[in-house]
CSV table of C-alpha atoms in Angstrom, one decimal:
chain,number,residue,atom,x,y,z
A,1097,UNK,CA,26.6,-70.4,31.8
A,1098,UNK,CA,23.6,-72.2,30.2
A,1099,UNK,CA,23.3,-72.1,26.4
A,1100,UNK,CA,21.3,-69.2,24.9
A,1101,UNK,CA,18.1,-70.1,23.0
A,1102,UNK,CA,17.3,-68.5,19.6
A,1103,UNK,CA,13.8,-67.2,19.4
A,1104,UNK,CA,13.7,-67.9,15.6
A,1105,UNK,CA,14.1,-71.5,16.3
A,1106,UNK,CA,11.5,-71.6,19.1
A,1107,UNK,CA,8.3,-73.2,18.1
A,1108,UNK,CA,5.1,-71.2,18.5
A,1109,UNK,CA,2.0,-73.2,19.2
A,1110,UNK,CA,-0.4,-73.5,16.4
A,1111,UNK,CA,-3.4,-72.0,18.3
A,1112,UNK,CA,-1.4,-68.8,18.9
A,1113,UNK,CA,-0.5,-68.5,15.3
A,1114,UNK,CA,-4.1,-68.9,14.2
A,1115,UNK,CA,-5.2,-66.1,16.5
A,1116,UNK,CA,-2.5,-63.8,15.0
A,1117,UNK,CA,-3.8,-64.5,11.5
A,1118,UNK,CA,-7.4,-63.8,12.5
A,1119,UNK,CA,-6.4,-60.4,14.1
A,1120,UNK,CA,-4.6,-59.4,11.0
A,1121,UNK,CA,-7.3,-60.2,8.6
A,1122,UNK,CA,-10.3,-59.3,10.7
A,1123,UNK,CA,-12.5,-56.5,9.2
A,1124,UNK,CA,-13.0,-53.6,11.7
A,1125,UNK,CA,-16.4,-53.1,13.0
A,1126,UNK,CA,-16.7,-49.5,11.7
A,1127,UNK,CA,-15.9,-50.6,8.1
A,1128,UNK,CA,-18.6,-53.3,8.3
A,1129,UNK,CA,-21.3,-50.9,9.5
A,1130,UNK,CA,-20.1,-48.3,6.8
A,1131,UNK,CA,-20.4,-50.9,4.0
A,1132,UNK,CA,-23.9,-51.8,5.3
A,1133,UNK,CA,-25.0,-48.2,5.3
A,1134,UNK,CA,-23.8,-47.6,1.9
A,1135,UNK,CA,-25.6,-50.6,0.6
A,1136,UNK,CA,-28.9,-49.3,2.0
A,1137,UNK,CA,-28.4,-45.5,1.0
A,1138,UNK,CA,-30.2,-44.7,-2.2
A,1139,UNK,CA,-28.2,-43.5,-5.2
A,1140,UNK,CA,-28.2,-39.7,-6.1
A,1141,UNK,CA,-30.6,-38.5,-8.8
A,1142,UNK,CA,-29.4,-38.5,-12.4
A,1143,UNK,CA,-29.6,-34.7,-12.8
A,1144,UNK,CA,-27.0,-34.3,-10.0
A,1145,UNK,CA,-24.8,-36.8,-11.5
A,1146,UNK,CA,-24.9,-35.3,-15.0
A,1147,UNK,CA,-24.2,-31.7,-13.9
A,1148,UNK,CA,-20.5,-31.1,-13.7
A,1149,UNK,CA,-19.3,-29.5,-10.4
A,1150,UNK,CA,-18.3,-25.8,-10.6
A,1151,UNK,CA,-14.5,-25.3,-11.2
A,1152,UNK,CA,-12.4,-24.7,-8.2
A,1153,UNK,CA,-10.2,-21.5,-8.3
A,1154,UNK,CA,-6.6,-22.3,-8.0
A,1155,UNK,CA,-5.9,-19.0,-6.2
A,1156,UNK,CA,-8.1,-16.7,-4.0
A,1157,UNK,CA,-9.6,-13.5,-5.5
A,1158,UNK,CA,-7.3,-11.4,-3.3
A,1159,UNK,CA,-4.3,-13.0,-5.1
A,1160,UNK,CA,-5.0,-13.7,-8.8
A,1161,UNK,CA,-2.6,-15.8,-10.9
A,1162,UNK,CA,0.6,-13.9,-12.0
A,1163,UNK,CA,2.6,-14.1,-15.1
A,1164,UNK,CA,5.6,-13.2,-12.9
A,1165,UNK,CA,6.2,-15.3,-9.9
A,1166,UNK,CA,5.0,-13.3,-6.9
A,1167,UNK,CA,7.5,-15.1,-4.6
A,1168,UNK,CA,10.5,-13.5,-6.4
A,1169,UNK,CA,12.1,-10.4,-5.1
A,1170,UNK,CA,11.9,-8.7,-8.5
A,1171,UNK,CA,8.2,-9.2,-8.6
A,1172,UNK,CA,7.8,-7.7,-5.1
A,1173,UNK,CA,10.0,-4.7,-6.0
A,1174,UNK,CA,7.8,-4.2,-9.0
A,1175,UNK,CA,4.7,-4.0,-7.1
A,1176,UNK,CA,6.3,-1.8,-4.5
A,1177,UNK,CA,7.6,0.6,-7.2
A,1178,UNK,CA,4.2,0.9,-9.0
A,1179,UNK,CA,2.5,1.6,-5.8
A,1180,UNK,CA,5.1,4.2,-4.9
A,1181,UNK,CA,4.7,6.0,-8.3
A,1182,UNK,CA,0.9,6.0,-8.1
A,1183,UNK,CA,0.8,7.3,-4.6
A,1184,UNK,CA,3.6,9.8,-4.7
A,1185,UNK,CA,3.0,13.0,-6.8
A,1186,UNK,CA,6.5,14.4,-6.1
A,1187,UNK,CA,9.7,12.5,-6.5
A,1188,UNK,CA,13.3,13.7,-6.9
A,1189,UNK,CA,15.9,11.4,-8.5
A,1190,UNK,CA,19.4,11.5,-7.1
A,1191,UNK,CA,22.5,9.8,-8.4
A,1192,UNK,CA,24.7,8.3,-5.6
A,1193,UNK,CA,28.3,7.2,-5.7
A,1194,UNK,CA,29.1,4.4,-3.3
A,1195,UNK,CA,27.7,5.9,-0.2
A,1196,UNK,CA,28.4,4.1,3.0
A,1197,UNK,CA,25.7,3.0,5.4
A,1198,UNK,CA,26.9,5.5,8.0
A,1199,UNK,CA,26.6,8.3,5.4
A,1200,UNK,CA,23.1,7.3,4.5
A,1201,UNK,CA,22.0,7.2,8.0
A,1202,UNK,CA,23.5,10.7,8.7
A,1203,UNK,CA,21.7,12.1,5.6
A,1204,UNK,CA,18.3,10.5,6.5
A,1205,UNK,CA,18.7,12.0,10.1
A,1206,UNK,CA,19.4,15.5,8.8
A,1207,UNK,CA,16.6,15.3,6.2
A,1208,UNK,CA,14.1,14.0,8.8
A,1209,UNK,CA,15.1,16.9,11.1
A,1210,UNK,CA,14.5,19.5,8.3
A,1211,UNK,CA,11.0,18.0,7.5
A,1212,UNK,CA,10.0,18.1,11.1
A,1213,UNK,CA,10.9,21.8,11.2
A,1214,UNK,CA,8.8,22.5,8.2
A,1215,UNK,CA,5.8,20.7,9.8
A,1216,UNK,CA,6.2,22.7,13.0
A,1217,UNK,CA,6.3,25.9,11.1
A,1218,UNK,CA,3.2,25.1,9.1
A,1219,UNK,CA,1.4,24.1,12.4
A,1220,UNK,CA,2.5,27.3,14.1
A,1221,UNK,CA,1.0,29.4,11.2
A,1222,UNK,CA,-2.3,27.7,11.8
A,1223,UNK,CA,-2.6,26.1,8.5
A,1224,UNK,CA,-4.6,22.8,8.2
A,1225,UNK,CA,-2.0,20.4,6.6
A,1226,UNK,CA,-1.0,17.0,7.5
A,1227,UNK,CA,2.5,16.2,8.9
A,1228,UNK,CA,4.6,14.9,6.0
A,1229,UNK,CA,7.9,14.2,7.9
A,1230,UNK,CA,7.2,10.6,8.8
A,1231,UNK,CA,6.3,9.8,5.2
A,1232,UNK,CA,9.2,11.5,3.4
A,1233,UNK,CA,12.0,8.9,2.6
A,1234,UNK,CA,15.0,8.5,0.5
A,1235,UNK,CA,15.5,4.9,-0.8
A,1236,UNK,CA,17.8,3.3,-3.3
A,1237,UNK,CA,16.0,1.8,-6.4
A,1238,UNK,CA,16.7,-0.9,-8.9
A,1239,UNK,CA,16.6,1.1,-12.1
A,1240,UNK,CA,15.7,-1.6,-14.5
A,1241,UNK,CA,12.7,-2.7,-12.4
A,1242,UNK,CA,11.8,0.9,-11.7
A,1243,UNK,CA,11.8,1.7,-15.5
A,1244,UNK,CA,9.3,-1.2,-16.0
A,1245,UNK,CA,7.1,0.1,-13.2
A,1246,UNK,CA,7.1,3.6,-14.7
A,1247,UNK,CA,6.0,2.2,-18.1
A,1248,UNK,CA,3.2,0.1,-16.5
A,1249,UNK,CA,1.9,3.2,-14.7
A,1250,UNK,CA,2.2,5.6,-17.5
A,1251,UNK,CA,1.2,3.6,-20.6
A,1252,UNK,CA,-0.8,0.5,-19.5
A,1253,UNK,CA,-4.5,1.0,-19.8
A,1254,UNK,CA,-6.4,-2.2,-18.9
A,1255,UNK,CA,-9.6,-1.2,-20.7
A,1256,UNK,CA,-7.9,-0.5,-23.9
A,1257,UNK,CA,-6.0,-3.8,-23.9
A,1258,UNK,CA,-9.2,-5.8,-23.2
A,1259,UNK,CA,-11.0,-4.0,-26.0
A,1260,UNK,CA,-8.2,-4.8,-28.4
A,1261,UNK,CA,-8.6,-8.4,-27.7
A,1262,UNK,CA,-12.3,-8.3,-28.5
A,1263,UNK,CA,-13.5,-8.7,-24.9
A,1264,UNK,CA,-15.6,-6.4,-22.8
A,1265,UNK,CA,-13.7,-4.2,-20.4
A,1266,UNK,CA,-13.7,-5.5,-16.8
A,1267,UNK,CA,-14.0,-3.5,-13.6
A,1268,UNK,CA,-10.6,-2.3,-12.7
A,1269,UNK,CA,-9.6,-0.7,-9.4
A,1270,UNK,CA,-7.5,2.4,-10.2
A,1271,UNK,CA,-5.5,2.1,-7.0
A,1272,UNK,CA,-4.4,-1.5,-7.5
A,1273,UNK,CA,-5.0,-2.0,-11.3
A,1274,UNK,CA,-6.6,-5.4,-10.6
A,1275,UNK,CA,-9.4,-6.7,-12.5
A,1276,UNK,CA,-12.6,-7.7,-10.8
A,1277,UNK,CA,-13.1,-10.6,-13.2
A,1278,UNK,CA,-10.8,-13.4,-12.1
A,1279,UNK,CA,-10.6,-16.6,-14.1
A,1280,UNK,CA,-11.7,-19.6,-12.2
A,1281,UNK,CA,-9.5,-21.8,-14.2
A,1282,UNK,CA,-6.4,-20.2,-12.5
A,1283,UNK,CA,-4.6,-19.5,-15.8
A,1284,UNK,CA,-1.8,-17.1,-15.1
A,1285,UNK,CA,-1.8,-16.0,-18.8
A,1286,UNK,CA,-5.5,-15.2,-18.8
A,1287,UNK,CA,-5.9,-11.9,-20.8
A,1288,UNK,CA,-8.7,-10.8,-18.4
A,1289,UNK,CA,-6.1,-10.4,-15.6
A,1290,UNK,CA,-4.8,-6.8,-15.6
A,1291,UNK,CA,-2.8,-6.4,-12.4
A,1292,UNK,CA,0.8,-5.4,-12.5
A,1293,UNK,CA,2.2,-8.8,-12.6
A,1294,UNK,CA,0.0,-10.1,-15.3
A,1295,UNK,CA,1.0,-11.1,-18.8
A,1296,UNK,CA,-1.3,-8.3,-20.3
A,1297,UNK,CA,0.7,-5.6,-18.4
A,1298,UNK,CA,4.0,-7.0,-19.5
A,1299,UNK,CA,3.0,-7.3,-23.1
A,1300,UNK,CA,1.5,-3.8,-23.2
A,1301,UNK,CA,4.8,-2.0,-22.0
A,1302,UNK,CA,7.2,-4.2,-23.9
A,1303,UNK,CA,7.1,-2.1,-27.1
A,1304,UNK,CA,7.5,1.3,-25.3
A,1305,UNK,CA,10.9,0.5,-23.8
A,1306,UNK,CA,13.0,3.6,-23.6
A,1307,UNK,CA,10.2,6.1,-24.6
A,1308,UNK,CA,9.7,7.5,-21.1
A,1309,UNK,CA,11.4,10.9,-20.4
A,1310,UNK,CA,13.1,9.4,-17.3
A,1311,UNK,CA,14.4,6.3,-19.1
A,1312,UNK,CA,17.6,8.0,-19.9
A,1313,UNK,CA,18.3,9.0,-16.4
A,1314,UNK,CA,17.6,5.6,-14.8
A,1315,UNK,CA,21.1,4.4,-15.4
A,1316,UNK,CA,23.6,3.5,-12.7
A,1317,UNK,CA,23.1,3.9,-8.9
A,1318,UNK,CA,19.9,6.0,-8.4
A,1319,UNK,CA,18.0,7.0,-5.3
A,1320,UNK,CA,14.6,8.5,-5.0
A,1321,UNK,CA,13.3,11.1,-2.5
A,1322,UNK,CA,9.6,10.6,-2.3
A,1323,UNK,CA,7.2,13.3,-0.9
A,1324,UNK,CA,3.5,12.2,-0.6
A,1325,UNK,CA,2.1,15.7,-1.4
A,1326,UNK,CA,3.2,18.5,-3.7
A,1327,UNK,CA,4.7,20.8,-1.0
A,1328,UNK,CA,7.0,23.5,-2.2
A,1329,UNK,CA,8.2,24.1,1.4
A,1330,UNK,CA,9.2,20.6,2.1
A,1331,UNK,CA,10.9,20.4,-1.4
A,1332,UNK,CA,12.9,23.6,-0.6
A,1333,UNK,CA,13.9,22.3,2.9
A,1334,UNK,CA,15.0,19.0,1.5
A,1335,UNK,CA,17.0,20.6,-1.2
A,1336,UNK,CA,18.6,22.9,1.3
A,1337,UNK,CA,19.8,19.8,3.1
A,1338,UNK,CA,20.8,17.6,0.0
A,1339,UNK,CA,22.0,20.1,-2.5
A,1340,UNK,CA,22.1,23.7,-1.4
A,1341,UNK,CA,24.8,24.8,-3.9
A,1342,UNK,CA,23.0,23.2,-7.0
A,1343,UNK,CA,19.7,25.0,-6.1
A,1344,UNK,CA,21.2,28.3,-4.7
A,1345,UNK,CA,19.7,27.8,-1.3
A,1346,UNK,CA,21.4,28.9,1.9
A,1347,UNK,CA,23.1,26.1,3.7
A,1348,UNK,CA,22.4,25.5,7.3
A,1349,UNK,CA,24.7,27.5,9.5
A,1350,UNK,CA,27.1,25.7,11.9
A,1351,UNK,CA,25.5,27.4,14.9
A,1352,UNK,CA,21.9,26.5,13.9
A,1353,UNK,CA,22.7,23.0,12.8
A,1354,UNK,CA,26.1,21.8,13.8
A,1355,UNK,CA,25.3,18.1,12.8
A,1356,UNK,CA,24.9,19.0,9.1
A,1357,UNK,CA,28.6,20.0,9.1
A,1358,UNK,CA,29.8,16.6,10.4
A,1359,UNK,CA,32.2,14.6,8.3
A,1360,UNK,CA,29.7,11.8,7.6
A,1361,UNK,CA,27.1,14.1,6.3
A,1362,UNK,CA,29.5,16.2,4.1
A,1363,UNK,CA,31.1,13.1,2.6
A,1364,UNK,CA,27.7,11.7,1.7
A,1365,UNK,CA,26.5,14.9,0.2
A,1366,UNK,CA,29.5,15.2,-1.9
A,1367,UNK,CA,28.6,11.9,-3.5
A,1368,UNK,CA,25.0,13.0,-4.5
A,1369,UNK,CA,23.8,14.7,-7.7
A,1370,UNK,CA,20.3,15.8,-8.5
A,1371,UNK,CA,19.1,14.4,-11.8
A,1372,UNK,CA,15.5,15.5,-12.2
A,1373,UNK,CA,12.2,15.5,-10.5
A,1374,UNK,CA,8.7,14.0,-11.3
A,1375,UNK,CA,5.8,16.2,-10.3
A,1376,UNK,CA,2.2,15.3,-11.2
A,1377,UNK,CA,3.3,13.0,-14.0
A,1378,UNK,CA,5.5,15.6,-15.5
A,1379,UNK,CA,9.3,15.5,-15.6
A,1380,UNK,CA,11.1,18.6,-14.3
A,1381,UNK,CA,14.7,19.6,-14.6
A,1382,UNK,CA,16.8,21.2,-12.0
A,1383,UNK,CA,15.8,24.8,-12.8
A,1384,UNK,CA,12.0,23.9,-12.9
A,1385,UNK,CA,12.4,22.1,-9.6
A,1386,UNK,CA,14.1,25.2,-8.1
A,1387,UNK,CA,11.1,27.3,-9.3
A,1388,UNK,CA,8.7,25.1,-7.6
A,1389,UNK,CA,10.6,25.3,-4.3
A,1390,UNK,CA,10.7,29.0,-4.5
A,1391,UNK,CA,6.8,29.4,-4.3
A,1392,UNK,CA,6.1,31.3,-1.1
A,1393,UNK,CA,3.4,29.9,1.1
A,1394,UNK,CA,3.3,26.5,-0.4
A,1395,UNK,CA,0.3,25.4,-2.4
A,1396,UNK,CA,-1.9,27.7,-0.4
A,1397,UNK,CA,0.2,30.7,-1.6
A,1398,UNK,CA,0.2,29.4,-5.2
A,1399,UNK,CA,-3.7,29.1,-5.1
A,1400,UNK,CA,-4.0,32.7,-3.7
A,1401,UNK,CA,-1.6,33.9,-6.5
A,1402,UNK,CA,-3.8,32.1,-9.0
A,1403,UNK,CA,-7.0,33.8,-7.6
A,1404,UNK,CA,-5.4,37.2,-7.7
A,1405,UNK,CA,-4.2,36.7,-11.2
A,1406,UNK,CA,-7.7,35.6,-12.3
A,1407,UNK,CA,-9.3,38.5,-10.5
A,1408,UNK,CA,-6.9,41.0,-12.1
A,1409,UNK,CA,-7.5,39.4,-15.4
A,1410,UNK,CA,-11.3,39.7,-15.0
A,1411,UNK,CA,-11.1,43.3,-13.9
A,1412,UNK,CA,-8.7,44.2,-16.7
A,1413,UNK,CA,-11.2,42.7,-19.2
A,1414,UNK,CA,-14.1,44.5,-17.7
A,1415,UNK,CA,-12.2,47.8,-17.9
A,1416,UNK,CA,-11.4,47.2,-21.5
A,1417,UNK,CA,-15.0,46.4,-22.4
A,1418,UNK,CA,-16.2,49.4,-20.4
A,1419,UNK,CA,-13.5,51.7,-22.0
A,1420,UNK,CA,-14.7,50.8,-25.5
A,1421,UNK,CA,-18.3,51.5,-24.6
A,1422,UNK,CA,-17.4,54.7,-22.9
A,1423,UNK,CA,-15.3,56.1,-25.8
A,1424,UNK,CA,-18.1,55.2,-28.1
A,1425,UNK,CA,-20.6,57.0,-25.9
A,1426,UNK,CA,-18.5,60.1,-25.7
A,1427,UNK,CA,-17.9,60.1,-29.4
A,1428,UNK,CA,-21.6,60.0,-30.1
A,1429,UNK,CA,-22.3,62.7,-27.6
A,1430,UNK,CA,-19.7,65.1,-29.0
A,1431,UNK,CA,-21.1,64.4,-32.5
A,1432,UNK,CA,-24.6,65.2,-31.3
A,1433,UNK,CA,-23.5,68.5,-29.7
A,1434,UNK,CA,-21.8,69.6,-33.0
A,1435,UNK,CA,-24.9,68.8,-35.0
A,1436,UNK,CA,-27.1,70.8,-32.6
A,1437,UNK,CA,-24.7,73.7,-32.7
A,1438,UNK,CA,-24.8,73.6,-36.5
A,1439,UNK,CA,-28.6,73.6,-36.5
A,1440,UNK,CA,-28.7,76.6,-34.1
A,1441,UNK,CA,-26.3,78.5,-36.3
A,1442,UNK,CA,-28.4,77.9,-39.4
A,1443,UNK,CA,-31.5,79.0,-37.6
A,1444,UNK,CA,-29.9,82.3,-36.5
A,1445,UNK,CA,-28.6,83.2,-40.0
A,1446,UNK,CA,-32.1,82.5,-41.5
A,1447,UNK,CA,-33.7,84.9,-39.0
A,1448,UNK,CA,-31.3,87.7,-39.9
A,1449,UNK,CA,-31.9,87.2,-43.7
A,1450,UNK,CA,-35.6,87.7,-43.3
């Protein structure tokens, strides 16, 4: 075989090497034209150069800077819990003891069936009420984060916090508790930020820890039954499924609902205990919750009872006032008749004497 030649030792002609160097250091045509155009373009005015450009927001207005990192799961749970508390006027707190996923699925199935029956009954009666069954849910909560969410909703007032800091109150959306004034500097500790993950919200509720009525109950494994409207009928049906013995409600019969008597449902219900309820920002115990569920006709029935009570109260007041006036009138009339009889008697005796 002929000997192999190494390329490193091969000599390259000088003309080829010069062409390579010229190609490497040659200025592109576009760069030459750009430099020529820049040299001929006039400089901007002095006013434009002296005015500083406006600051660029580090975050969009729809997502203001947060004192708590919004990417963390705890922050997302806090926002979820505050939204749930603000939009749910009726919540029932239950203590659960190591329920299995099969038991939770069976309990949710029976609860959904009971809620659908109540919706069908309301629709059959011709009452104009929205269907609540798709929105009634039972979910397990993180008690420590839920306690913070409760304190933020109950005690945090953005207008008061801004006034204490000597700043005018900003426009705050009551649904999201977010301020309309967003700092362009993007400072996450800006006191004008008043959303749930802001530093102002965290500082405002730090000193009221443990003062809420539900703080003593939010210990251990807790689940929440959320009903988006105050409906005594749905509450009674839910308690008839979850805790019929504790509330004194009749349990579903085996003939009417055989699935409720299955082993998975009964094992799950034996591990549930009703703690309390939160209704229209007030804490109710088991007896008060039972009284709400015993209202006949739901909220419409309660309104009709209130109208009847006010009507009867007004009629009783009217009768009382009229009775006082009538008694005074009869007293004066009887007195006048007595005086007239006395005058007639005196006149008759005077005639006889003459």
